[in-house]
Short mmCIF file of C-alpha atoms and ligand atoms in Angstrom, two decimals:
data_model
loop_
_atom_site.label_atom_id
_atom_site.label_comp_id
_atom_site.label_asym_id
_atom_site.label_seq_id
_atom_site.Cartn_x
_atom_site.Cartn_y
_atom_site.Cartn_z
CA MET A 1 30.03 90.64 -8.65
CA GLU A 2 33.67 91.93 -9.06
CA VAL A 3 33.55 95.81 -9.52
CA VAL A 4 36.01 98.08 -11.21
CA SER A 5 38.67 98.52 -8.73
CA ASP A 6 38.95 102.08 -7.12
CA ILE A 7 42.69 102.13 -7.66
CA ARG A 8 43.01 103.20 -11.45
CA GLY A 9 45.89 102.50 -13.56
CA ASP A 10 47.79 105.56 -14.46
CA ASP A 11 45.93 107.68 -16.95
CA GLU A 12 49.12 108.41 -19.15
CA MET A 13 49.97 104.74 -19.24
CA LEU A 14 46.55 104.04 -20.55
CA ALA A 15 46.59 106.97 -23.03
CA THR A 16 50.03 105.72 -24.29
CA ARG A 17 48.69 102.17 -24.65
CA LEU A 18 45.67 103.37 -26.53
CA ARG A 19 47.81 105.78 -28.80
CA ALA A 20 50.12 102.72 -29.65
CA ALA A 21 47.13 100.63 -30.43
CA LEU A 22 45.12 103.04 -32.43
CA GLY A 23 47.22 105.97 -33.31
CA ASP A 24 47.46 109.50 -32.03
CA ASP A 25 44.54 110.98 -33.93
CA GLN A 26 41.95 108.45 -32.15
CA VAL A 27 42.98 109.36 -28.66
CA ARG A 28 42.42 112.60 -26.81
CA THR A 29 43.00 113.47 -23.03
CA GLY A 30 42.79 116.60 -20.94
CA GLU A 31 41.63 119.82 -22.34
CA ALA A 32 41.28 118.35 -25.84
CA ILE A 33 38.26 116.63 -24.69
CA SER A 34 35.43 118.87 -25.47
CA ASP A 35 32.79 119.42 -22.86
CA ARG A 36 30.21 118.01 -25.26
CA TYR A 37 31.45 114.45 -24.26
CA LEU A 38 30.56 115.06 -20.45
CA GLY A 39 27.03 114.12 -20.99
CA ASP A 40 23.74 113.47 -22.86
CA TRP A 41 20.33 115.42 -23.23
CA SER A 42 19.62 114.56 -19.36
CA THR A 43 21.28 117.32 -16.98
CA GLU A 44 23.40 114.63 -15.18
CA ARG A 45 26.91 115.48 -15.13
CA ARG A 46 29.65 113.31 -13.19
CA GLY A 47 32.98 114.39 -14.10
CA ARG A 48 35.54 114.48 -16.75
CA PRO A 49 36.71 111.43 -18.56
CA ALA A 50 40.47 110.73 -18.62
CA VAL A 51 40.57 109.59 -22.09
CA LEU A 52 38.38 110.04 -25.08
CA VAL A 53 38.68 107.39 -27.94
CA LEU A 54 37.26 108.12 -31.50
CA PRO A 55 37.76 104.76 -33.34
CA ARG A 56 37.36 104.42 -37.06
CA SER A 57 36.57 100.61 -37.29
CA THR A 58 35.44 97.57 -35.44
CA GLU A 59 39.07 96.60 -35.21
CA ASP A 60 39.90 99.90 -33.37
CA VAL A 61 36.96 99.33 -30.95
CA SER A 62 38.18 95.83 -30.23
CA ARG A 63 41.76 97.23 -29.64
CA ALA A 64 40.51 100.00 -27.36
CA LEU A 65 38.41 97.71 -25.41
CA ALA A 66 41.14 95.08 -25.12
CA ALA A 67 43.41 97.86 -23.62
CA CYS A 68 40.87 99.06 -21.31
CA HIS A 69 40.02 95.50 -20.24
CA ALA A 70 43.88 95.02 -19.60
CA LEU A 71 43.86 98.02 -17.33
CA ARG A 72 40.47 97.34 -15.94
CA ARG A 73 39.39 100.76 -16.66
CA PRO A 74 35.77 101.86 -17.18
CA VAL A 75 34.51 102.37 -20.73
CA VAL A 76 31.33 104.48 -21.49
CA PRO A 77 30.08 104.06 -25.07
CA GLN A 78 28.68 107.36 -26.56
CA GLY A 79 26.29 107.54 -29.64
CA GLY A 80 24.50 110.89 -30.50
CA LEU A 81 24.25 111.92 -26.98
CA THR A 82 20.40 112.42 -27.23
CA GLY A 83 19.80 109.90 -24.52
CA LEU A 84 17.37 111.15 -21.64
CA ALA A 85 18.26 108.72 -18.92
CA GLY A 86 21.93 109.59 -18.27
CA GLY A 87 23.18 106.37 -19.78
CA ALA A 88 26.11 107.91 -21.77
CA VAL A 89 27.39 110.20 -18.87
CA PRO A 90 30.84 109.31 -17.83
CA ASP A 91 32.11 109.26 -14.30
CA GLU A 92 35.41 111.09 -13.43
CA GLY A 93 38.37 109.54 -15.04
CA ALA A 94 36.28 107.11 -17.16
CA VAL A 95 37.17 106.14 -20.84
CA VAL A 96 34.70 107.64 -23.28
CA LEU A 97 34.33 105.60 -26.58
CA SER A 98 32.63 107.68 -29.03
CA LEU A 99 31.02 105.87 -32.21
CA GLU A 100 30.74 109.23 -34.29
CA ARG A 101 33.58 108.04 -36.73
CA LEU A 102 31.90 104.64 -37.60
CA ASN A 103 29.51 106.38 -39.91
CA ARG A 104 29.38 104.54 -42.87
CA ILE A 105 26.14 103.21 -44.78
CA GLU A 106 27.80 100.05 -45.92
CA CYS A 107 25.03 98.50 -48.35
CA LEU A 108 21.34 98.52 -49.15
CA ASP A 109 20.23 95.05 -50.41
CA ALA A 110 16.92 95.93 -52.34
CA ASP A 111 16.01 92.22 -52.74
CA SER A 112 16.36 91.25 -49.06
CA ALA A 113 15.03 94.84 -48.00
CA THR A 114 17.84 95.35 -45.74
CA LEU A 115 20.34 98.04 -45.06
CA THR A 116 23.69 97.51 -43.53
CA VAL A 117 25.26 100.23 -41.69
CA GLN A 118 28.06 101.19 -39.05
CA ALA A 119 26.78 102.08 -35.61
CA GLY A 120 27.58 105.80 -35.71
CA VAL A 121 25.32 106.69 -38.62
CA PRO A 122 22.74 109.27 -37.65
CA LEU A 123 19.26 108.01 -38.02
CA GLN A 124 18.15 110.72 -40.32
CA ALA A 125 21.01 109.60 -42.68
CA ILE A 126 19.37 106.05 -42.53
CA GLN A 127 15.89 107.35 -43.21
CA GLU A 128 17.21 109.33 -46.30
CA ALA A 129 19.12 106.44 -47.62
CA ALA A 130 16.14 104.05 -47.31
CA GLN A 131 13.82 106.66 -48.99
CA ALA A 132 16.13 107.12 -51.82
CA ALA A 133 16.00 103.42 -52.52
CA GLY A 134 12.09 103.38 -52.44
CA PHE A 135 12.14 101.99 -48.72
CA LEU A 136 11.13 103.19 -45.46
CA CYS A 137 13.00 103.09 -42.08
CA GLY A 138 10.34 102.15 -39.65
CA LEU A 139 12.11 104.09 -36.89
CA ASP A 140 11.46 107.72 -36.33
CA LEU A 141 11.92 109.99 -33.38
CA GLY A 142 12.47 113.67 -32.54
CA ALA A 143 16.02 113.52 -32.06
CA ARG A 144 16.63 111.81 -35.45
CA GLY A 145 19.13 114.43 -36.96
CA SER A 146 21.56 113.75 -33.76
CA CYS A 147 20.85 110.37 -32.48
CA GLN A 148 22.89 107.34 -34.00
CA ILE A 149 21.56 103.96 -34.83
CA GLY A 150 23.98 102.45 -32.31
CA GLY A 151 22.34 104.56 -29.66
CA ASN A 152 19.02 103.52 -30.90
CA ILE A 153 19.69 99.92 -30.79
CA SER A 154 21.42 100.27 -27.18
CA THR A 155 18.37 101.86 -25.87
CA ASN A 156 15.86 99.92 -28.05
CA ALA A 157 14.43 103.15 -29.17
CA GLY A 158 10.74 103.51 -29.59
CA GLY A 159 9.50 106.81 -31.27
CA ASN A 160 6.60 107.76 -33.25
CA ARG A 161 5.81 104.78 -35.62
CA VAL A 162 6.02 101.69 -33.04
CA ILE A 163 2.40 100.91 -33.58
CA ARG A 164 3.11 100.19 -37.09
CA TYR A 165 6.65 98.98 -37.36
CA GLY A 166 7.62 98.07 -33.61
CA MET A 167 10.39 99.13 -31.52
CA THR A 168 14.17 99.21 -32.93
CA ARG A 169 14.44 95.60 -31.71
CA ASP A 170 11.73 94.60 -34.28
CA LEU A 171 13.97 96.44 -37.05
CA VAL A 172 17.32 94.72 -36.26
CA LEU A 173 18.12 91.68 -38.19
CA GLY A 174 21.69 91.42 -37.53
CA LEU A 175 24.31 92.97 -35.33
CA GLU A 176 28.00 93.21 -34.60
CA ALA A 177 29.19 93.91 -30.89
CA VAL A 178 32.49 94.01 -29.35
CA LEU A 179 32.76 92.28 -25.85
CA PRO A 180 34.45 94.06 -23.06
CA ASP A 181 37.56 92.02 -23.45
CA GLY A 182 37.84 92.98 -27.20
CA THR A 183 36.22 89.77 -28.64
CA VAL A 184 34.43 90.74 -31.92
CA LEU A 185 31.00 88.96 -32.20
CA SER A 186 29.85 89.10 -35.85
CA MET A 187 26.01 88.36 -36.07
CA MET A 188 25.34 90.15 -39.17
CA ASN A 189 22.19 87.93 -40.08
CA GLN A 190 20.17 89.24 -43.08
CA MET A 191 17.32 86.72 -42.89
CA GLY A 192 13.90 87.27 -41.38
CA LYS A 193 14.07 83.67 -40.01
CA ASN A 194 17.07 82.15 -38.23
CA ASN A 195 16.18 79.91 -35.22
CA THR A 196 19.75 78.41 -34.62
CA GLY A 197 19.78 78.63 -30.84
CA ILE A 198 19.81 81.61 -28.65
CA ASP A 199 19.45 84.95 -30.32
CA LEU A 200 22.52 86.49 -29.00
CA LYS A 201 22.13 90.08 -30.62
CA GLN A 202 19.11 90.47 -28.29
CA LEU A 203 21.53 90.85 -25.38
CA PHE A 204 23.04 94.08 -26.86
CA ILE A 205 19.66 95.70 -27.73
CA GLY A 206 18.28 97.77 -24.94
CA SER A 207 21.34 96.96 -22.67
CA GLU A 208 22.56 100.54 -22.73
CA GLY A 209 26.16 99.54 -23.39
CA THR A 210 26.54 97.74 -20.35
CA LEU A 211 27.27 94.39 -22.12
CA GLY A 212 29.54 95.58 -25.01
CA VAL A 213 29.80 97.99 -27.91
CA VAL A 214 27.46 97.94 -30.99
CA THR A 215 29.62 98.44 -34.16
CA ARG A 216 27.45 97.62 -37.26
CA ALA A 217 23.78 96.36 -37.76
CA VAL A 218 21.84 94.93 -40.51
CA LEU A 219 18.35 96.66 -40.53
CA ARG A 220 14.95 95.49 -41.75
CA LEU A 221 13.54 98.04 -44.22
CA HIS A 222 9.79 98.31 -45.07
CA PRO A 223 7.95 99.39 -48.41
CA GLY A 224 8.50 103.08 -49.04
CA ILE A 225 5.55 105.46 -48.48
CA SER A 226 5.00 108.69 -50.28
CA GLY A 227 2.84 110.45 -47.81
CA ALA A 228 0.23 110.18 -45.04
CA ASN A 229 -3.36 110.90 -44.34
CA THR A 230 -3.14 112.86 -40.89
CA ALA A 231 -5.79 114.29 -38.71
CA LEU A 232 -6.23 115.88 -35.39
CA VAL A 233 -9.23 114.76 -33.53
CA ALA A 234 -10.90 116.38 -30.42
CA LEU A 235 -12.41 113.73 -28.04
CA ASP A 236 -14.41 114.12 -24.73
CA GLY A 237 -12.23 111.61 -22.75
CA PHE A 238 -9.78 108.72 -22.74
CA ASP A 239 -12.59 106.03 -23.10
CA SER A 240 -13.43 107.76 -26.64
CA ALA A 241 -9.84 107.53 -27.40
CA LEU A 242 -9.80 103.84 -26.86
CA LYS A 243 -12.98 103.43 -29.06
CA LEU A 244 -11.40 105.48 -31.96
CA LEU A 245 -8.00 103.62 -31.62
CA ARG A 246 -9.74 100.08 -31.83
CA HIS A 247 -12.07 101.20 -34.71
CA ALA A 248 -9.08 102.83 -36.65
CA ARG A 249 -6.89 99.97 -36.54
CA GLN A 250 -9.83 97.64 -37.63
CA ALA A 251 -11.16 99.89 -40.34
CA LEU A 252 -7.72 100.83 -41.69
CA SER A 253 -6.45 97.15 -41.77
CA GLY A 254 -3.43 97.69 -39.34
CA GLN A 255 -2.22 100.47 -41.21
CA VAL A 256 -2.46 103.02 -38.34
CA SER A 257 1.01 104.45 -38.09
CA ALA A 258 0.62 106.92 -35.32
CA PHE A 259 -1.93 107.39 -32.56
CA GLU A 260 -0.43 110.28 -30.40
CA VAL A 261 -2.61 111.62 -27.57
CA MET A 262 -2.18 114.99 -26.01
CA TRP A 263 -4.28 115.83 -22.90
CA ARG A 264 -5.69 119.31 -22.76
CA ASP A 265 -3.05 121.05 -20.65
CA TYR A 266 -0.31 119.70 -23.24
CA TYR A 267 -2.46 120.98 -26.03
CA GLN A 268 -2.99 124.35 -24.65
CA ALA A 269 0.64 124.89 -24.03
CA ALA A 270 1.79 123.52 -27.21
CA THR A 271 -0.72 125.94 -29.18
CA SER A 272 0.39 128.70 -27.15
CA LEU A 273 4.01 128.64 -28.32
CA GLU A 274 5.15 131.18 -30.56
CA GLY A 275 4.28 130.52 -34.18
CA ALA A 276 2.06 127.51 -33.25
CA ARG A 277 -1.16 126.92 -35.02
CA ALA A 278 -4.29 125.79 -33.20
CA PRO A 279 -6.48 123.57 -35.58
CA LEU A 280 -9.02 122.83 -33.10
CA ALA A 281 -10.28 124.81 -30.16
CA ALA A 282 -8.17 124.42 -27.06
CA ASP A 283 -10.92 123.46 -24.47
CA TYR A 284 -11.64 119.65 -25.19
CA PRO A 285 -10.48 117.22 -22.75
CA LEU A 286 -8.28 115.26 -25.12
CA TYR A 287 -6.68 115.39 -28.70
CA VAL A 288 -5.61 112.49 -30.94
CA LEU A 289 -3.09 112.92 -33.86
CA LEU A 290 -3.96 109.92 -36.02
CA ASP A 291 -1.76 109.18 -38.96
CA MET A 292 -1.83 106.47 -41.65
CA GLN A 293 1.23 106.40 -43.95
CA SER A 294 1.01 104.68 -47.28
CA PRO A 295 2.44 104.46 -50.84
CA ARG A 296 -0.65 106.28 -52.32
CA PRO A 297 -2.25 108.44 -49.68
CA GLN A 298 -4.92 109.50 -51.91
CA ASP A 299 -6.31 106.00 -52.54
CA ASP A 300 -6.77 105.77 -48.77
CA ALA A 301 -8.24 109.08 -48.22
CA ALA A 302 -11.94 108.02 -48.22
CA ARG A 303 -11.35 105.30 -45.79
CA PHE A 304 -9.43 107.40 -43.57
CA GLN A 305 -12.23 110.15 -43.60
CA GLY A 306 -14.67 107.30 -42.89
CA VAL A 307 -13.00 106.41 -39.71
CA LEU A 308 -13.39 110.16 -38.56
CA GLU A 309 -16.93 110.32 -39.67
CA HIS A 310 -17.87 107.28 -37.78
CA ALA A 311 -16.11 108.74 -34.78
CA LEU A 312 -18.02 111.94 -34.87
CA GLU A 313 -21.49 110.09 -35.48
CA GLN A 314 -20.69 107.89 -32.38
CA GLY A 315 -19.96 110.81 -30.41
CA TRP A 316 -16.48 109.71 -29.53
CA ALA A 317 -15.09 112.64 -31.44
CA GLN A 318 -16.28 115.96 -30.75
CA ASP A 319 -14.41 117.85 -33.72
CA ALA A 320 -11.71 117.01 -36.22
CA ALA A 321 -9.30 118.66 -38.71
CA ILE A 322 -7.89 116.55 -41.67
CA ALA A 323 -4.41 117.79 -42.78
CA GLN A 324 -5.10 119.23 -46.45
CA SER A 325 -1.50 119.49 -47.27
CA HIS A 326 1.78 118.59 -46.09
CA GLY A 327 2.26 121.86 -44.29
CA ASP A 328 -0.93 121.04 -42.40
CA ALA A 329 0.50 117.81 -41.40
CA GLU A 330 3.86 119.38 -40.42
CA ALA A 331 1.98 121.78 -38.08
CA PHE A 332 -0.30 119.06 -36.58
CA TRP A 333 3.14 117.00 -35.79
CA ALA A 334 4.85 120.32 -34.56
CA LEU A 335 2.25 120.24 -31.69
CA ARG A 336 3.03 116.82 -30.80
CA ASP A 337 6.86 117.42 -31.08
CA SER A 338 7.04 120.82 -29.19
CA VAL A 339 7.85 119.41 -25.89
CA ALA A 340 11.40 120.39 -26.48
CA GLU A 341 10.30 124.04 -26.62
CA MET A 342 8.04 123.89 -23.64
CA LEU A 343 10.75 122.25 -21.24
CA PRO A 344 12.86 125.49 -20.72
CA LYS A 345 9.68 127.19 -19.65
CA LEU A 346 9.01 124.73 -17.05
CA ALA A 347 12.59 124.15 -15.77
CA PRO A 348 13.68 122.46 -13.82
CA THR A 349 11.42 119.55 -14.84
CA LEU A 350 11.03 116.36 -13.79
CA ASN A 351 10.27 114.05 -16.91
CA PHE A 352 8.64 110.53 -17.08
CA ASP A 353 8.48 107.86 -19.88
CA VAL A 354 6.14 105.06 -18.40
CA SER A 355 3.91 102.42 -20.05
CA VAL A 356 0.87 100.78 -18.87
CA PRO A 357 -1.51 98.42 -20.78
CA ILE A 358 -3.39 100.67 -23.08
CA SER A 359 -6.81 100.11 -21.38
CA ARG A 360 -5.33 101.42 -18.10
CA ILE A 361 -3.80 104.65 -19.41
CA GLY A 362 -6.97 106.70 -18.51
CA THR A 363 -6.87 105.53 -14.85
CA CYS A 364 -3.08 105.96 -14.66
CA VAL A 365 -3.49 109.58 -15.65
CA GLU A 366 -6.37 110.41 -13.47
CA ARG A 367 -4.56 108.89 -10.40
CA MET A 368 -1.25 110.95 -11.36
CA ARG A 369 -3.34 114.14 -11.63
CA ALA A 370 -4.87 113.39 -8.16
CA ALA A 371 -1.39 112.68 -6.67
CA MET A 372 -0.12 116.04 -7.95
CA GLU A 373 -2.91 117.91 -6.94
CA SER A 374 -3.14 116.67 -3.28
CA GLY A 375 0.73 116.09 -2.74
CA PHE A 376 2.46 118.65 -4.94
CA PRO A 377 0.03 121.76 -5.60
CA GLY A 378 1.49 124.62 -7.54
CA ILE A 379 3.65 122.30 -9.71
CA ALA A 380 2.55 122.19 -13.37
CA HIS A 381 1.98 118.66 -14.83
CA MET A 382 1.23 117.66 -18.39
CA TYR A 383 0.37 114.54 -20.13
CA PHE A 384 0.91 113.32 -23.65
CA GLY A 385 2.35 110.21 -25.40
CA HIS A 386 2.33 107.22 -27.92
CA VAL A 387 -0.79 106.20 -26.55
CA GLY A 388 -1.12 103.50 -29.40
CA ASP A 389 1.93 101.62 -27.54
CA GLY A 390 0.63 102.10 -24.20
CA ASN A 391 3.32 104.88 -23.48
CA VAL A 392 2.80 108.13 -21.81
CA HIS A 393 5.13 110.96 -21.01
CA ILE A 394 4.64 113.36 -18.21
CA VAL A 395 6.41 116.74 -17.72
CA ALA A 396 6.10 118.21 -14.35
CA GLY A 397 7.83 121.62 -13.16
CA PRO A 398 9.15 123.93 -12.11
CA LEU A 399 10.50 122.13 -9.22
CA PRO A 400 11.33 123.66 -6.02
CA ALA A 401 15.17 123.88 -4.79
CA ASP A 402 14.63 121.38 -1.97
CA GLY A 403 17.74 119.00 -2.74
CA GLY A 404 15.55 116.57 -4.71
CA LEU A 405 12.97 115.90 -1.94
CA THR A 406 10.02 117.04 -4.28
CA GLU A 407 11.64 115.05 -7.26
CA HIS A 408 11.71 111.90 -5.16
CA GLY A 409 8.10 112.25 -3.74
CA ILE A 410 6.70 112.71 -7.29
CA GLU A 411 8.68 109.78 -8.70
CA GLU A 412 7.53 107.48 -5.80
CA ALA A 413 3.95 108.40 -6.18
CA PHE A 414 4.13 107.95 -9.96
CA TYR A 415 6.14 104.73 -10.03
CA THR A 416 3.84 103.35 -7.51
CA ILE A 417 0.80 103.94 -9.64
CA VAL A 418 2.49 102.39 -12.45
CA ARG A 419 3.58 99.13 -10.49
CA ASP A 420 0.05 98.94 -9.32
CA LEU A 421 -1.29 99.19 -13.12
CA SER A 422 1.44 96.27 -13.94
CA GLY A 423 3.15 98.91 -15.91
CA SER A 424 6.91 99.69 -16.66
CA VAL A 425 8.98 102.72 -15.30
CA SER A 426 10.57 103.18 -18.70
CA ALA A 427 8.59 102.59 -21.88
CA GLU A 428 11.51 103.59 -24.32
CA HIS A 429 14.23 105.91 -23.02
CA GLY A 430 15.76 103.27 -20.78
CA ILE A 431 17.10 103.16 -17.07
CA GLY A 432 20.38 104.79 -17.40
CA LEU A 433 21.27 106.39 -14.10
CA HIS A 434 18.06 108.04 -13.42
CA LYS A 435 15.66 105.21 -13.36
CA ARG A 436 18.15 102.83 -11.49
CA PRO A 437 16.53 103.20 -8.23
CA TRP A 438 13.20 102.33 -9.52
CA LEU A 439 13.90 99.36 -11.64
CA GLU A 440 12.42 96.99 -9.17
CA TYR A 441 9.19 98.48 -9.53
CA SER A 442 8.97 96.93 -12.94
CA ARG A 443 11.43 93.83 -12.67
CA SER A 444 11.10 91.01 -10.24
CA PRO A 445 14.09 90.22 -7.85
CA ALA A 446 14.60 86.89 -10.11
CA GLU A 447 14.82 89.03 -13.32
CA ILE A 448 17.26 91.49 -11.76
CA GLN A 449 19.29 88.75 -10.52
CA LEU A 450 19.44 87.08 -13.82
CA MET A 451 20.54 90.59 -15.48
CA ARG A 452 23.42 90.45 -12.93
CA THR A 453 24.31 86.93 -13.98
CA LEU A 454 24.47 87.86 -17.59
CA LYS A 455 26.54 90.89 -16.62
CA GLN A 456 29.02 88.93 -14.68
CA ALA A 457 29.19 86.33 -17.65
CA LEU A 458 29.98 88.98 -20.22
CA ASP A 459 31.75 91.45 -18.35
CA PRO A 460 33.45 89.96 -15.27
CA GLN A 461 35.62 92.76 -14.64
CA GLY A 462 32.61 95.28 -14.66
CA ILE A 463 34.36 97.71 -17.02
CA MET A 464 31.46 98.37 -19.46
CA ASN A 465 29.45 101.50 -18.45
CA PRO A 466 29.48 100.66 -14.89
CA GLY A 467 26.55 101.91 -12.63
CA LYS A 468 24.01 102.13 -15.63
CA ILE A 469 20.88 100.17 -15.19
CA LEU A 470 22.25 98.26 -12.09
CA GLU A 471 24.32 99.42 -9.39
CA SER A 472 28.13 98.46 -10.13
P1 FAD B 1 23.42 108.09 -26.58
O1 FAD B 1 22.68 109.01 -25.86
O2 FAD B 1 24.57 108.70 -27.11
O3 FAD B 1 23.47 106.85 -25.72
C1 FAD B 1 22.33 106.17 -24.94
C2 FAD B 1 22.81 104.96 -24.49
O4 FAD B 1 23.38 103.95 -25.42
C3 FAD B 1 24.09 104.96 -23.49
O5 FAD B 1 23.74 104.14 -22.32
C4 FAD B 1 25.15 104.70 -24.24
O6 FAD B 1 26.19 104.16 -23.49
C5 FAD B 1 24.73 103.47 -25.15
N1 FAD B 1 25.29 103.62 -26.58
C6 FAD B 1 25.47 104.45 -27.50
N2 FAD B 1 25.90 104.02 -28.36
C7 FAD B 1 26.23 102.69 -28.27
C8 FAD B 1 27.02 101.74 -29.09
N3 FAD B 1 27.23 102.05 -30.30
N4 FAD B 1 27.08 100.50 -28.41
C9 FAD B 1 26.75 100.44 -27.26
N5 FAD B 1 26.01 101.35 -26.39
C10 FAD B 1 25.86 102.36 -26.96
N6 FAD B 1 13.78 107.94 -27.44
C11 FAD B 1 12.85 107.16 -27.81
O7 FAD B 1 12.83 105.96 -27.44
N7 FAD B 1 11.50 107.55 -28.46
C12 FAD B 1 11.49 108.93 -28.72
O8 FAD B 1 10.41 109.28 -29.44
C13 FAD B 1 12.52 109.87 -28.50
N8 FAD B 1 12.49 111.13 -28.73
C14 FAD B 1 13.29 111.99 -28.37
C15 FAD B 1 13.29 113.33 -28.90
C16 FAD B 1 14.19 114.28 -28.51
C17 FAD B 1 14.18 115.81 -28.71
C18 FAD B 1 15.53 113.80 -27.69
C19 FAD B 1 16.55 114.70 -27.31
C20 FAD B 1 15.65 112.45 -27.35
C21 FAD B 1 14.57 111.51 -27.60
N9 FAD B 1 14.57 110.02 -27.35
C22 FAD B 1 13.54 109.42 -27.74
C23 FAD B 1 15.85 109.72 -26.71
C24 FAD B 1 16.94 109.34 -27.53
O9 FAD B 1 16.96 109.95 -28.45
C25 FAD B 1 17.06 107.79 -27.64
O10 FAD B 1 17.37 107.22 -26.43
C26 FAD B 1 18.14 107.43 -28.67
O11 FAD B 1 18.09 106.16 -29.07
C27 FAD B 1 19.72 107.66 -28.11
O12 FAD B 1 20.49 107.52 -29.08
P2 FAD B 1 22.06 108.26 -28.97
O13 FAD B 1 22.76 107.94 -30.29
O14 FAD B 1 21.86 109.65 -28.81
O15 FAD B 1 22.56 107.59 -27.71
#
């Protein structure tokens, strides 16, 4: 594949071209670029961008890309910068294109149950707009206040409600994207059914800004909810969690909206944080946060309680606490969401976001624990995740300062286990920079070659987010 030339055009010439195309207020250089644009939530930092572009419209994005294309300058799209895989981190001298000013909610069509938005709208604003009109946006994640829908689409974000509503991909009906040469592809489909050949929008969902820039989207909305039945359940092991999941899905007619598992080490760390509540004793092997959202939660309470009673009678559940108020439910969720507070205590950490078929998660965690205990004693490791989706997160740390040797060793051990269990090295955060060396553990040589062929076809000059997902 042809790669971006090492000999970059003159930065000043580029900035002048961009200013002429977009206006002064959309282009920043040098010290006027704040450090916030140097990277995302990952600790990876590569260098200072030469230019920051802050477009206000699709046409501005198109003009900016056309100018960069003409000068063969690498462009790094940035959303809310909450990504965890280093996908939005620019190299020294790159052009950063931030979508933060494309932040308009354009229209809510109640009859079609769709919401049309620009790419830079924060997820939380979308959730609130949907709720105000009696609908629900099925996407929800801890970074909701900062992440943007364009970033969610580009990473195919998962989050807390995938078991009920699917990944971001399942919520996108239509998309507008700008190709690296500035061509605008408007695919703002609003229908649930549209089988007119290859579904091109899928190319831009989950491709982490390597094929083009997402500028607008049509999102599918779901019927609104007014609350949830929520419980925290203590279990004697992963087999019991599988039985509870299967039973809950059937007994609640597919309405389970979260099935989050915390292994004992995670639960103990979460409940020891300042201000945390411990609704159940902390010495059970496993805890499940079970949640069922609905328009009238009180109508479903008996069915929900019945599931828990059945689990206790069968001996799968050892104890259970049902949230009696919104405050209780928030306290249960706070335990599950408290990883951000735990990370500084374990820093420097290594964070994993893997998936394996649900039935193999117990084996996966057991093998990982054994690998840590035999190969890396003294490093803490905690396990939790969206187990209803086959997704486990692992945090390990603190890592010793040995130039990345331990990090590489743990990654190799864990990703080998994942590969042996037919899993994926990234369930939801994406490949970015961090997981690029491990892509081949989950994708075949033929698949990786097809990714390269697509990249070459859409971005022959290799300017779009080079070095992310694949080597440039
Ligand atoms: P950024 O970080 O800015 O960018 C992410 C990638 O998308 C980069 O490759 C970037 O180049 C590209 N990109 C951004 N915008 C565009 C665009 N408009 N067009 C083309 N490319 C673009 N993720 C989950 O999946 N599930 C979770 O449960 C979850 N929980 C999180 C909790 C916390 C506290 C944090 C900090 C992160 C969490 N994440 C989670 C990760 C992160 O929030 C998601 O990956 C999110 O989708 C990133 O959106 P963003 O707008 O911040 O994108």
